[in-house]
XYZ file of C-alpha atoms in Angstrom:
138
model
C -31.133 26.832 21.414
C -33.886 25.083 19.464
C -34.466 22.752 22.398
C -35.205 25.670 24.701
C -37.673 27.162 22.237
C -39.428 23.807 21.827
C -39.718 23.199 25.578
C -40.994 26.709 26.192
C -43.701 26.200 23.556
C -44.680 22.805 24.948
C -44.859 24.108 28.520
C -46.996 27.073 27.552
C -50.479 26.765 29.012
C -53.657 27.185 27.015
C -56.936 28.335 28.548
C -59.943 26.145 27.773
C -62.663 27.533 30.016
C -61.303 27.123 33.534
C -59.017 24.283 32.454
C -55.358 25.200 31.766
C -53.516 22.303 30.083
C -50.089 22.699 28.553
C -49.629 22.539 24.798
C -47.737 19.265 25.267
C -50.749 17.746 27.025
C -53.004 18.600 24.087
C -50.820 16.684 21.615
C -51.990 13.187 22.723
C -55.580 14.415 22.673
C -55.134 15.597 19.091
C -53.433 12.323 18.118
C -56.267 10.318 19.678
C -58.882 12.332 17.824
C -56.977 11.909 14.550
C -56.608 8.152 15.102
C -60.298 7.722 15.961
C -61.324 9.786 12.929
C -59.075 7.712 10.667
C -60.538 4.503 12.079
C -64.067 5.762 11.449
C -63.184 6.725 7.870
C -61.804 3.245 7.160
C -64.877 1.653 8.788
C -67.277 3.780 6.741
C -65.382 3.011 3.529
C -65.538 -0.745 4.132
C -69.232 -0.558 5.017
C -69.930 1.484 1.876
C -68.037 -1.021 -0.308
C -69.979 -3.907 1.214
C -73.314 -2.179 0.625
C -72.306 -1.260 -2.931
C -71.546 -4.915 -3.657
C -74.928 -6.003 -2.309
C -76.670 -3.219 -4.217
C -75.099 -4.352 -7.496
C -75.271 -8.133 -7.156
C -77.968 -8.815 -4.526
C -80.559 -5.992 -4.691
C -83.070 -7.930 -2.572
C -80.585 -8.309 0.266
C -79.509 -4.681 -0.118
C -83.081 -3.462 0.386
C -83.346 -5.484 3.601
C -80.059 -4.355 5.147
C -79.713 -0.764 4.021
C -80.471 1.983 6.476
C -83.817 3.563 5.673
C -84.803 7.063 6.785
C -87.292 7.215 9.656
C -89.024 10.480 8.774
C -88.396 12.108 5.415
C -84.637 12.492 4.969
C -83.908 12.014 8.710
C -82.317 8.949 10.295
C -82.450 7.833 13.906
C -79.199 7.535 15.797
C -79.961 4.125 17.305
C -79.481 2.031 14.166
C -77.385 -1.106 14.546
C -75.442 -1.626 11.308
C -73.998 -4.987 12.245
C -77.081 -6.924 13.325
C -78.658 -7.258 9.844
C -75.251 -8.093 8.378
C -74.594 -10.783 10.971
C -77.960 -12.366 10.196
C -76.991 -12.546 6.501
C -74.230 -15.066 7.143
C -76.818 -17.813 7.616
C -78.684 -17.197 4.364
C -78.135 -19.540 1.386
C -77.710 -16.658 -1.076
C -74.607 -15.542 0.786
C -73.298 -19.080 1.256
C -73.360 -19.597 -2.536
C -71.636 -16.277 -3.362
C -68.046 -16.695 -2.197
C -67.068 -13.048 -2.721
C -70.046 -11.786 -0.685
C -69.336 -14.360 2.006
C -65.678 -13.286 2.239
C -66.489 -9.559 2.210
C -69.122 -10.034 4.897
C -66.836 -12.144 7.089
C -63.994 -9.623 6.725
C -66.273 -6.714 7.599
C -67.695 -8.452 10.676
C -64.161 -9.281 11.900
C -63.085 -5.689 11.274
C -66.139 -4.441 13.178
C -65.193 -6.535 16.203
C -61.604 -5.295 16.064
C -62.599 -1.640 15.764
C -64.350 -1.816 19.118
C -61.145 -2.865 20.857
C -58.988 -0.533 18.785
C -61.268 2.389 19.700
C -61.056 1.519 23.385
C -57.257 1.261 23.132
C -57.050 4.640 21.387
C -59.156 6.262 24.088
C -57.230 4.743 26.989
C -53.807 5.456 25.498
C -54.800 9.051 24.725
C -56.045 9.516 28.284
C -52.896 8.007 29.768
C -50.591 10.098 27.583
C -52.600 13.222 28.410
C -52.384 12.496 32.138
C -48.651 11.745 32.112
C -47.715 14.742 29.975
C -49.910 17.167 31.900
C -48.387 15.844 35.159
C -44.871 16.240 33.784
C -45.592 19.715 32.415
C -46.858 20.911 35.778
C -43.336 20.669 37.220
């Protein structure tokens, strides 16, 4: 009995403009959005921790790498966070501070991984959406 109720709910179609996906097809989309949001939250937290360390222990470096507003309180969208951090790895101040060196190396590795993880999340969400919407159409 419960199985029939569940399948009827999952096969129900939802109208999004002229697009009519089933509820089951929207589940992978929601999971992909949740996964990407979680990944961005972890990335922002690590970046914030790294900047907080530099602000406390290396204020000169912090002033060079922090994101500065372009006009008043407004920021441009084309800022590359990683480029100034990658250039820091060559500086002697960072080479002498082992904790900063380790935090910076870990963040740069995590940044490289997040690119591939984000691509994998997008592709898997698209594939699951396609398969489930194909299966729900029968």
